[in-house]
Tab-separated table of C-alpha atoms and ligand atoms in Angstrom:
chain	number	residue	atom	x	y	z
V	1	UNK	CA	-30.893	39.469	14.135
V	2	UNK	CA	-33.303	38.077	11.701
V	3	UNK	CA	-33.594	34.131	11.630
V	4	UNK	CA	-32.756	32.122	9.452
V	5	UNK	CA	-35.217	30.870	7.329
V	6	UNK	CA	-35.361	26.993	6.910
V	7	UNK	CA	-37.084	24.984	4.186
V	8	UNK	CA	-39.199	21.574	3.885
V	9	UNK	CA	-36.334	19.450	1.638
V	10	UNK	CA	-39.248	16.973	0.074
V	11	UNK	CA	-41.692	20.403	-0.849
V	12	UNK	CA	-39.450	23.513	-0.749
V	13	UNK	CA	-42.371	25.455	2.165
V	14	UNK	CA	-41.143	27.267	4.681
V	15	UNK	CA	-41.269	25.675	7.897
V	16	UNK	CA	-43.060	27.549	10.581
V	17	UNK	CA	-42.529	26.760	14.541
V	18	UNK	CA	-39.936	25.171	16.448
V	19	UNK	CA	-36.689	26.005	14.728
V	20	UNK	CA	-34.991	22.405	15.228
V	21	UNK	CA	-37.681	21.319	12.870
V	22	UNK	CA	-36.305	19.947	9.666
V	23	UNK	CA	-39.740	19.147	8.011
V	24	UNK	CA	-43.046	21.097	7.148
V	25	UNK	CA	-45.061	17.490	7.975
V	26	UNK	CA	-45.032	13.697	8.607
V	27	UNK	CA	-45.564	12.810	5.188
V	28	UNK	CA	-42.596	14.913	3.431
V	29	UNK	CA	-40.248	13.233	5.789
V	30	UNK	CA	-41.179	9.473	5.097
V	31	UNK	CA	-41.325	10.433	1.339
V	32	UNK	CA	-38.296	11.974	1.669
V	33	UNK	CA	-36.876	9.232	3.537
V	34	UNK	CA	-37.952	6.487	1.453
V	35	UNK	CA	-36.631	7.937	-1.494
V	36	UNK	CA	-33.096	8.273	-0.221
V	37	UNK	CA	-33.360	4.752	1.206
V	38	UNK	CA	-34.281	3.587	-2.411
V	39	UNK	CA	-31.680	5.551	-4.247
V	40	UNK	CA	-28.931	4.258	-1.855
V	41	UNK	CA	-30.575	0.732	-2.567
V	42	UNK	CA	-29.911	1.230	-6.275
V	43	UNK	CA	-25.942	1.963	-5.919
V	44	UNK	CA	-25.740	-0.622	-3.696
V	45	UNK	CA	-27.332	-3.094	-6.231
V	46	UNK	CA	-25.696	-1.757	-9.237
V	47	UNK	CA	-22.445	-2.166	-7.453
V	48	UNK	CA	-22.889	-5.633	-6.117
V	49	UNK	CA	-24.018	-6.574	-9.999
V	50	UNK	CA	-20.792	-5.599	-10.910
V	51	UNK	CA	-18.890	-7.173	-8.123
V	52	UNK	CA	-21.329	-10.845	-8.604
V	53	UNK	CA	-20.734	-11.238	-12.601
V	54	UNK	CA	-16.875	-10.918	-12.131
V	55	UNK	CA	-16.728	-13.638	-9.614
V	56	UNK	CA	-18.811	-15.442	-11.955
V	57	UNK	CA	-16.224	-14.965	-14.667
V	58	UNK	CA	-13.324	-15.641	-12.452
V	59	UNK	CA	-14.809	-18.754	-11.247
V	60	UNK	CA	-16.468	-19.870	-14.450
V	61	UNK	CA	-12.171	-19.764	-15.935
V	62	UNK	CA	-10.982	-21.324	-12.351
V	63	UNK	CA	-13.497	-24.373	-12.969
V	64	UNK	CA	-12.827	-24.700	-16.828
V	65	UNK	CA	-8.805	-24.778	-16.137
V	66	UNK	CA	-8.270	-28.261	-14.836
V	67	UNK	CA	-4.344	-27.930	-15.180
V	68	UNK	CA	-2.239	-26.941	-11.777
V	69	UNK	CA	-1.289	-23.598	-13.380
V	70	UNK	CA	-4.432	-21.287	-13.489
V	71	UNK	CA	-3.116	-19.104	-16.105
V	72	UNK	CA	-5.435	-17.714	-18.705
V	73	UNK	CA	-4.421	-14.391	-21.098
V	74	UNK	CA	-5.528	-10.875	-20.066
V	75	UNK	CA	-7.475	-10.624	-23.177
V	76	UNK	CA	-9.332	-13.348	-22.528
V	77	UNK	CA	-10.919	-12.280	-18.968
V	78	UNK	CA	-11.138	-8.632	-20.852
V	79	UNK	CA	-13.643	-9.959	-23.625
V	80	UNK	CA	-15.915	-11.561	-21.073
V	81	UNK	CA	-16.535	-8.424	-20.068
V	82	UNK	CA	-14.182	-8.025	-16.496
V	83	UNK	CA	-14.703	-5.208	-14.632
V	84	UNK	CA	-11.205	-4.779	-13.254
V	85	UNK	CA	-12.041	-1.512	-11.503
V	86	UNK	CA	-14.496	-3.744	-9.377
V	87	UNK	CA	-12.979	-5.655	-6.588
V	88	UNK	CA	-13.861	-6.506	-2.796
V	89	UNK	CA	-10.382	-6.822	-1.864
V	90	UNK	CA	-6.485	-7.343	-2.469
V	91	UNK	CA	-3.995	-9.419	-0.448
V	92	UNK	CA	-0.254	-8.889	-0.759
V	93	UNK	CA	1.724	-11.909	-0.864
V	94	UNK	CA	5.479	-12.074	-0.816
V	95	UNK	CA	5.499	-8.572	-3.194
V	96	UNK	CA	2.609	-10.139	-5.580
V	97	UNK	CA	-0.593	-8.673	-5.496
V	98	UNK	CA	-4.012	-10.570	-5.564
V	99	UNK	CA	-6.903	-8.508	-6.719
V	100	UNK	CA	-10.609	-10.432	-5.378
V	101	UNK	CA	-13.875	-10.739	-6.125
V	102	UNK	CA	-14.843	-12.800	-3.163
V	103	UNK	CA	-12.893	-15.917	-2.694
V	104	UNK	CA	-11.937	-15.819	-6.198
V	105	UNK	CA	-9.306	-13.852	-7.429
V	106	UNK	CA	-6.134	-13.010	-9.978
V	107	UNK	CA	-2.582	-12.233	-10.178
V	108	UNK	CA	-0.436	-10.594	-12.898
V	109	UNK	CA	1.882	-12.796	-14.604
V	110	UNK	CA	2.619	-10.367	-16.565
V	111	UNK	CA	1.273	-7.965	-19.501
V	112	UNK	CA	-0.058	-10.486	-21.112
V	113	UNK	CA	-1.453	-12.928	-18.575
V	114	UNK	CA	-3.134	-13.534	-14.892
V	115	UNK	CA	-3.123	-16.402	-12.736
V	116	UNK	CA	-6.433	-17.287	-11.232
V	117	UNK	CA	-6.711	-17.735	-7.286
V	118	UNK	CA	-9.223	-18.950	-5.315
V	119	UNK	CA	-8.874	-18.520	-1.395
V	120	UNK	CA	-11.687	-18.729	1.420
V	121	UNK	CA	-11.212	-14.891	3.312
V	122	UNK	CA	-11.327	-14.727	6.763
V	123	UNK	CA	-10.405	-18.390	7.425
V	124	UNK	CA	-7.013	-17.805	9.436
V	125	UNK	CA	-7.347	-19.707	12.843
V	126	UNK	CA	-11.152	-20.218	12.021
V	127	UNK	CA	-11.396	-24.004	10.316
V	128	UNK	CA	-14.943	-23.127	8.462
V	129	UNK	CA	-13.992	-24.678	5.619
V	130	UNK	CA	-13.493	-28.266	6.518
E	1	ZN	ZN1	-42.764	19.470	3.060
């Protein structure tokens, strides 16, 4: 049976001697190496961008509202550019959903408006806060 031929993935050569080899040289695998490192750096970044600017519009509203209710139209959050696919997390309270971007966070009031949260995660028997 004739064996299978394996391939540098940095340079394309055909690698010669032992068969659990997985690249022609030294140098082809750091390069190689680095550049997924750096490409998985850039997703990461582009998605934490995302995640950072709609906290910063979340909190930016919570701050400006200084009446009890938090409530602010849909539109609104829209035009400042809200990512609503974006989100670290969502907590289910008594059938309402909270959708978060870190500690702050929205409900749906309904079509037309949300109700801004704000809520330190992981702070249930752990008193960081005070
Ligand atoms: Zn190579």
């Amino acid at each position: 049976m004739e064996n299978l031929k394996n391939y540098c993935p940095e340079c394309n050569e055909q690698l010669r001697g032992r068969t659990d080899k997985k690249f022609c040289s030294d140098s082809c695998r750091s390069v190689y190496h680095n550049r997924q490192k750096s490409e998985q750096s850039i997703v990461l970044k582009m998605i934490d961008k995302r995640l950072k600017r709609n906290r910063k519009i979340l909190m930016g509203l919570y701050d400006a509202l200084h009446n009890d209710t938090k409530l602010v139209p849909l539109k609104y959050v829209e035009n400042l550019g809200f990512a609503f696919n974006f989100y670290t997390h969502i907590e289910t309270d008594s059938h309402e959903e909270m959708v978060f971007c870190y500690e702050y966070g929205y409900r749906k009031v309904d079509k037309q408006k949300v109700e801004l949260v704000k809520q330190i995660p992981f702070s249930e028997g752990v008193d960081i806060i005070a």
